[in-house]
Amino acid sequence: MTTFDQLMAVRDRRGAGYLTLLDPDRLSIDELSQRAQACAEAGADAILVGTSLMLSATRNAALFDRLHEIVDIPVISFPGDAGQVVPKADAILFLSMLSGRNPELLIGQQVRAAPVLKEYGVEVISTAYLLIESGTLTSTEYMSTTRPIPRAKPDIAMAHALAAQYLGMRLVYLETGSGAAQSVPTSMVKAVADYVDIPVIVGGGVRDAETAREKVEAGASFIVTGTTVEDDPGRLREISDAVHIGSRSQRA
Ligand code: 1GP
């Protein structure tokens, strides 16, 4: 089974999937390993590894190696650029930053990464990355030199997500950026999830169970938390429980 199929199976079985993000530069490899273990024990369905600005390629590669030894859930690359591609990822979210108009993040980095991914044999999951205004200047916004979609403009997010679907992308990621002051507005999550057929991932600024549940009830198929994994790992279990609202068929 591919990692993508595993994610879809989780979404169908548990109602939504919980993805936890590790930034390879924020903590030591040992601390990140402990966090990964805590994520898996709390019920996370996969671990994402990535950052807007990587400081150490060696540590990034070492982290993938280590995570495979200690967790059974998929370890998925979530790269800020082509330089973060590693051979040991179970899959990569092959992101195109459709919300921006920076050609390097729309197609330039992807052209650099594609041959390397083929050489490594890493599973590629084509994903539209939509940056939504968050209330503060996040690393994602700064590093991408793009303007986010305004919070009060769900129609713009809907049109971008539908364009992603029509381009053949398999996931759409609504993101306010790591450490964002505000998460993606729930009304925008609902508008996008109702409008497109591809699964919606929501990340950025989700720090508690209530917010996570709200996004899932609005139609998010996956919730990502990163900062909480680092700062407040005691909360992982309650967020995981809030995300996993139960099988879609049971609720239908
Ligand atoms: C960032 O969506 C993720 O890409 C996670 O954001 O660190 O705010 O949880 P947080």
Short mmCIF file of N, CA and C in Angstrom, two decimals, residues 29 54 56-63:
data_model
loop_
_atom_site.label_atom_id
_atom_site.label_comp_id
_atom_site.label_asym_id
_atom_site.label_seq_id
_atom_site.Cartn_x
_atom_site.Cartn_y
_atom_site.Cartn_z
N ILE A 29 18.56 15.86 17.77
CA ILE A 29 18.01 14.63 17.19
C ILE A 29 17.37 13.77 18.30
N MET A 54 16.06 25.51 6.09
CA MET A 54 16.84 24.44 6.73
C MET A 54 18.25 24.94 7.07
N SER A 56 20.57 22.76 8.75
CA SER A 56 21.53 21.65 8.67
C SER A 56 20.98 20.50 7.84
N ALA A 57 21.58 20.28 6.67
CA ALA A 57 21.16 19.17 5.80
C ALA A 57 21.53 17.84 6.44
N THR A 58 22.64 17.81 7.14
CA THR A 58 23.11 16.58 7.79
C THR A 58 22.11 16.13 8.85
N ARG A 59 21.67 17.09 9.64
CA ARG A 59 20.73 16.75 10.71
C ARG A 59 19.39 16.31 10.12
N ASN A 60 18.97 16.98 9.04
CA ASN A 60 17.71 16.62 8.38
C ASN A 60 17.76 15.17 7.92
N ALA A 61 18.82 14.79 7.24
CA ALA A 61 18.94 13.40 6.74
C ALA A 61 19.02 12.42 7.91
N ALA A 62 19.77 12.80 8.94
CA ALA A 62 19.94 11.91 10.11
C ALA A 62 18.61 11.70 10.82
N LEU A 63 17.78 12.73 10.83
CA LEU A 63 16.48 12.62 11.50
C LEU A 63 15.60 11.56 10.81
#
